[in-house]
Each structure stands twice: as structure tokens, then as C-alpha cells.
């Protein structure tokens, strides 16, 4: 996208777009586009890594561990109650 097309899409002048880039500390619109592409790609990779870690199998395993732990706690409470009845 050119400076002119972005300016038209934002209903501002080309100069305003360039001034915006300079306000961000970026010397040119082409550098702004490169930095924006890099930022988007970096964020995309971060999100992909995050969601890769949350695979369906991982979630199933975590749920299974929770259910197993809950069953163990219930059994311990039952046995403790049975033991306490005999005291």
C-alpha cells in the first residue's frame, strides 16, 4: 500500500501519514511498513506457539489428571470417615 492510498483510506493527507510515522520515531513510510510486517509476523508466531502448547491432547491429559485427583480425594475422605466411625 502506498502513502497516498493509506491517506485516502484514513481521510487524511499524505503529509499526515508521514508525520505520524515520524511521531513514532520512524523515518519513512517504507520503514514503517517493514516494521509493521515484522511486528505482525512476530505476534503471529507468538500466538501460534501459545496455541500449539494448548493442544487437544494436552487438555485431555490435564482434565484426566484433575478427574483422577478428585476420585482419590473422595476415596481418602471415605476411608477417613470409615476409620473415624471405628474410633
Short mmCIF file of N, CA and C in Angstrom, two decimals:
data_model
loop_
_atom_site.label_atom_id
_atom_site.label_comp_id
_atom_site.label_asym_id
_atom_site.label_seq_id
_atom_site.Cartn_x
_atom_site.Cartn_y
_atom_site.Cartn_z
N UNK A 1 0.86 -1.17 0.00
CA UNK A 1 0.00 0.00 0.00
C UNK A 1 0.90 1.24 0.00
N UNK A 2 0.51 2.21 -0.75
CA UNK A 2 1.28 3.45 -0.82
C UNK A 2 0.82 4.43 0.26
N UNK A 3 1.65 5.44 0.47
CA UNK A 3 1.29 6.50 1.42
C UNK A 3 -0.03 7.13 0.99
N UNK A 4 -0.17 7.38 -0.30
CA UNK A 4 -1.37 8.03 -0.82
C UNK A 4 -2.62 7.18 -0.56
N UNK A 5 -2.54 5.88 -0.81
CA UNK A 5 -3.71 5.01 -0.60
C UNK A 5 -4.08 4.94 0.88
N UNK A 6 -3.08 4.87 1.76
CA UNK A 6 -3.38 4.85 3.19
C UNK A 6 -4.01 6.17 3.61
N UNK A 7 -3.46 7.26 3.12
CA UNK A 7 -4.00 8.58 3.45
C UNK A 7 -5.46 8.69 3.01
N UNK A 8 -5.76 8.23 1.81
CA UNK A 8 -7.14 8.27 1.32
C UNK A 8 -8.05 7.39 2.17
N UNK A 9 -7.57 6.22 2.54
CA UNK A 9 -8.38 5.30 3.35
C UNK A 9 -8.66 5.87 4.74
N UNK A 10 -7.73 6.70 5.23
CA UNK A 10 -7.89 7.29 6.57
C UNK A 10 -8.46 8.70 6.53
N UNK A 11 -8.74 9.19 5.32
CA UNK A 11 -9.29 10.55 5.14
C UNK A 11 -8.36 11.62 5.70
N UNK A 12 -7.06 11.43 5.45
CA UNK A 12 -6.05 12.42 5.84
C UNK A 12 -5.13 12.66 4.66
N UNK A 13 -4.22 13.59 4.83
CA UNK A 13 -3.26 13.87 3.75
C UNK A 13 -2.06 12.93 3.85
N UNK A 14 -1.32 12.84 2.76
CA UNK A 14 -0.09 12.03 2.76
C UNK A 14 0.89 12.57 3.78
N UNK A 15 0.92 13.88 3.91
CA UNK A 15 1.80 14.51 4.89
C UNK A 15 1.46 14.08 6.32
N UNK A 16 0.17 13.93 6.59
CA UNK A 16 -0.24 13.48 7.93
C UNK A 16 0.25 12.06 8.21
N UNK A 17 0.20 11.21 7.20
CA UNK A 17 0.69 9.83 7.37
C UNK A 17 2.19 9.86 7.66
N UNK A 18 2.93 10.65 6.90
CA UNK A 18 4.37 10.74 7.11
C UNK A 18 4.70 11.34 8.47
N UNK A 19 3.94 12.34 8.88
CA UNK A 19 4.15 12.94 10.20
C UNK A 19 3.85 11.92 11.30
N UNK A 20 2.84 11.09 11.10
CA UNK A 20 2.51 10.03 12.05
C UNK A 20 3.71 9.09 12.20
N UNK A 21 4.29 8.69 11.08
CA UNK A 21 5.47 7.82 11.12
C UNK A 21 6.60 8.48 11.90
N UNK A 22 6.84 9.74 11.63
CA UNK A 22 7.91 10.46 12.32
C UNK A 22 7.62 10.59 13.81
N UNK A 23 6.36 10.78 14.17
CA UNK A 23 5.97 10.86 15.58
C UNK A 23 6.29 9.56 16.30
N UNK A 24 6.19 8.45 15.57
CA UNK A 24 6.53 7.14 16.14
C UNK A 24 8.04 6.90 16.16
N UNK A 25 8.79 7.85 15.60
CA UNK A 25 10.25 7.71 15.56
C UNK A 25 10.73 6.91 14.36
N UNK A 26 9.90 6.81 13.35
CA UNK A 26 10.23 6.04 12.14
C UNK A 26 10.45 7.03 11.01
N UNK A 27 11.58 6.90 10.34
CA UNK A 27 11.99 7.93 9.38
C UNK A 27 11.25 7.92 8.05
N UNK A 28 10.65 6.78 7.67
CA UNK A 28 9.97 6.75 6.37
C UNK A 28 8.77 5.80 6.42
N UNK A 29 7.89 5.98 5.44
CA UNK A 29 6.72 5.11 5.36
C UNK A 29 7.11 3.68 5.01
N UNK A 30 8.11 3.52 4.15
CA UNK A 30 8.55 2.16 3.78
C UNK A 30 9.13 1.44 5.00
N UNK A 31 9.85 2.14 5.84
CA UNK A 31 10.37 1.54 7.08
C UNK A 31 9.22 1.21 8.03
N UNK A 32 8.22 2.08 8.07
CA UNK A 32 7.03 1.81 8.89
C UNK A 32 6.36 0.51 8.45
N UNK A 33 6.20 0.32 7.13
CA UNK A 33 5.58 -0.90 6.62
C UNK A 33 6.41 -2.13 6.97
N UNK A 34 7.73 -2.03 6.85
CA UNK A 34 8.60 -3.16 7.20
C UNK A 34 8.48 -3.51 8.68
N UNK A 35 8.49 -2.48 9.52
CA UNK A 35 8.38 -2.71 10.96
C UNK A 35 7.02 -3.29 11.32
N UNK A 36 5.99 -2.81 10.66
CA UNK A 36 4.64 -3.32 10.90
C UNK A 36 4.53 -4.79 10.49
N UNK A 37 5.08 -5.12 9.31
CA UNK A 37 5.08 -6.53 8.87
C UNK A 37 5.82 -7.41 9.87
N UNK A 38 6.98 -6.93 10.32
CA UNK A 38 7.78 -7.70 11.28
C UNK A 38 7.01 -7.90 12.59
N UNK A 39 6.37 -6.85 13.07
CA UNK A 39 5.60 -6.93 14.31
C UNK A 39 4.44 -7.90 14.18
N UNK A 40 3.73 -7.82 13.07
CA UNK A 40 2.60 -8.72 12.85
C UNK A 40 3.08 -10.17 12.77
N UNK A 41 4.15 -10.42 12.04
CA UNK A 41 4.66 -11.79 11.91
C UNK A 41 5.16 -12.32 13.25
N UNK A 42 5.84 -11.48 14.01
CA UNK A 42 6.31 -11.90 15.34
C UNK A 42 5.14 -12.25 16.23
N UNK A 43 4.13 -11.43 16.24
CA UNK A 43 2.94 -11.69 17.07
C UNK A 43 2.23 -12.96 16.60
N UNK A 44 2.15 -13.15 15.30
CA UNK A 44 1.52 -14.35 14.74
C UNK A 44 2.26 -15.61 15.22
N UNK A 45 3.59 -15.55 15.21
CA UNK A 45 4.38 -16.70 15.67
C UNK A 45 4.19 -16.93 17.16
N UNK A 46 4.12 -15.85 17.95
CA UNK A 46 3.90 -15.98 19.39
C UNK A 46 2.56 -16.65 19.66
N UNK A 47 1.53 -16.22 18.96
CA UNK A 47 0.20 -16.81 19.16
C UNK A 47 0.17 -18.26 18.71
N UNK A 48 0.83 -18.57 17.60
CA UNK A 48 0.87 -19.95 17.13
C UNK A 48 1.56 -20.84 18.16
N UNK A 49 2.64 -20.34 18.75
CA UNK A 49 3.35 -21.11 19.77
C UNK A 49 2.47 -21.31 21.01
N UNK A 50 1.77 -20.27 21.38
CA UNK A 50 0.90 -20.35 22.55
C UNK A 50 -0.19 -21.40 22.34
N UNK A 51 -0.83 -21.37 21.18
CA UNK A 51 -1.92 -22.30 20.92
C UNK A 51 -1.42 -23.71 20.63
N UNK A 52 -0.18 -23.80 20.14
CA UNK A 52 0.41 -25.12 19.93
C UNK A 52 0.57 -25.82 21.27
N UNK A 53 0.91 -25.05 22.29
CA UNK A 53 1.08 -25.61 23.63
C UNK A 53 -0.25 -26.07 24.21
N UNK A 54 -1.34 -25.53 23.72
CA UNK A 54 -2.66 -25.89 24.23
C UNK A 54 -3.34 -26.88 23.29
N UNK A 55 -2.65 -27.96 22.98
CA UNK A 55 -3.23 -28.95 22.07
C UNK A 55 -4.37 -29.69 22.76
N UNK A 56 -5.20 -30.30 21.98
CA UNK A 56 -6.34 -31.05 22.50
C UNK A 56 -5.86 -32.18 23.41
N UNK A 57 -4.80 -32.85 23.01
CA UNK A 57 -4.27 -33.95 23.82
C UNK A 57 -3.79 -33.45 25.18
N UNK A 58 -3.13 -32.29 25.19
CA UNK A 58 -2.68 -31.72 26.47
C UNK A 58 -3.87 -31.42 27.37
N UNK A 59 -4.90 -30.84 26.79
CA UNK A 59 -6.08 -30.51 27.58
C UNK A 59 -6.76 -31.76 28.11
N UNK A 60 -6.85 -32.80 27.28
CA UNK A 60 -7.45 -34.06 27.74
C UNK A 60 -6.64 -34.64 28.90
N UNK A 61 -5.33 -34.58 28.78
CA UNK A 61 -4.47 -35.11 29.84
C UNK A 61 -4.67 -34.33 31.14
N UNK A 62 -4.74 -33.02 31.05
CA UNK A 62 -4.94 -32.20 32.25
C UNK A 62 -6.29 -32.49 32.90
N UNK A 63 -7.30 -32.66 32.09
CA UNK A 63 -8.63 -32.99 32.62
C UNK A 63 -8.60 -34.35 33.28
N UNK A 64 -7.93 -35.30 32.67
CA UNK A 64 -7.82 -36.64 33.23
C UNK A 64 -7.10 -36.62 34.58
N UNK A 65 -6.04 -35.85 34.69
CA UNK A 65 -5.32 -35.72 35.96
C UNK A 65 -6.24 -35.13 37.01
N UNK A 66 -7.00 -34.12 36.65
CA UNK A 66 -7.93 -33.50 37.59
C UNK A 66 -8.98 -34.49 38.07
N UNK A 67 -9.57 -35.24 37.14
CA UNK A 67 -10.61 -36.22 37.50
C UNK A 67 -10.02 -37.30 38.39
N UNK A 68 -8.84 -37.78 38.06
CA UNK A 68 -8.18 -38.80 38.89
C UNK A 68 -7.91 -38.27 40.28
N UNK A 69 -7.43 -37.04 40.38
CA UNK A 69 -7.16 -36.43 41.68
C UNK A 69 -8.44 -36.30 42.49
N UNK A 70 -9.52 -35.91 41.83
CA UNK A 70 -10.80 -35.77 42.52
C UNK A 70 -11.27 -37.12 43.07
N UNK A 71 -11.12 -38.17 42.28
CA UNK A 71 -11.50 -39.51 42.73
C UNK A 71 -10.67 -39.94 43.94
N UNK A 72 -9.38 -39.63 43.91
CA UNK A 72 -8.50 -40.00 45.02
C UNK A 72 -8.91 -39.27 46.30
N UNK A 73 -9.24 -38.01 46.17
CA UNK A 73 -9.67 -37.23 47.34
C UNK A 73 -10.96 -37.81 47.91
N UNK A 74 -11.90 -38.15 47.05
CA UNK A 74 -13.15 -38.75 47.52
C UNK A 74 -12.90 -40.06 48.24
N UNK A 75 -12.01 -40.89 47.71
CA UNK A 75 -11.68 -42.16 48.37
C UNK A 75 -11.02 -41.94 49.72
N UNK A 76 -10.12 -40.96 49.79
CA UNK A 76 -9.47 -40.66 51.07
C UNK A 76 -10.48 -40.19 52.10
N UNK A 77 -11.39 -39.34 51.69
CA UNK A 77 -12.43 -38.85 52.61
C UNK A 77 -13.30 -40.01 53.07
N UNK A 78 -13.67 -40.90 52.15
CA UNK A 78 -14.49 -42.05 52.51
C UNK A 78 -13.76 -42.94 53.51
N UNK A 79 -12.49 -43.24 53.26
CA UNK A 79 -11.73 -44.10 54.17
C UNK A 79 -11.51 -43.42 55.52
N UNK A 80 -11.28 -42.12 55.50
CA UNK A 80 -11.12 -41.40 56.77
C UNK A 80 -12.42 -41.45 57.57
N UNK A 81 -13.54 -41.31 56.90
CA UNK A 81 -14.84 -41.38 57.56
C UNK A 81 -15.06 -42.78 58.14
N UNK A 82 -14.75 -43.81 57.35
CA UNK A 82 -14.91 -45.19 57.83
C UNK A 82 -14.01 -45.46 59.03
N UNK A 83 -12.80 -44.95 58.98
CA UNK A 83 -11.86 -45.13 60.09
C UNK A 83 -12.38 -44.41 61.33
N UNK A 84 -12.88 -43.18 61.13
CA UNK A 84 -13.37 -42.38 62.26
C UNK A 84 -14.58 -43.03 62.92
N UNK A 85 -15.38 -43.74 62.17
CA UNK A 85 -16.55 -44.42 62.74
C UNK A 85 -16.13 -45.52 63.71
N UNK A 86 -14.96 -46.09 63.52
CA UNK A 86 -14.49 -47.19 64.36
C UNK A 86 -13.70 -46.72 65.57
N UNK A 87 -13.49 -45.46 65.71
CA UNK A 87 -12.74 -44.95 66.87
C UNK A 87 -13.66 -44.75 68.05
#
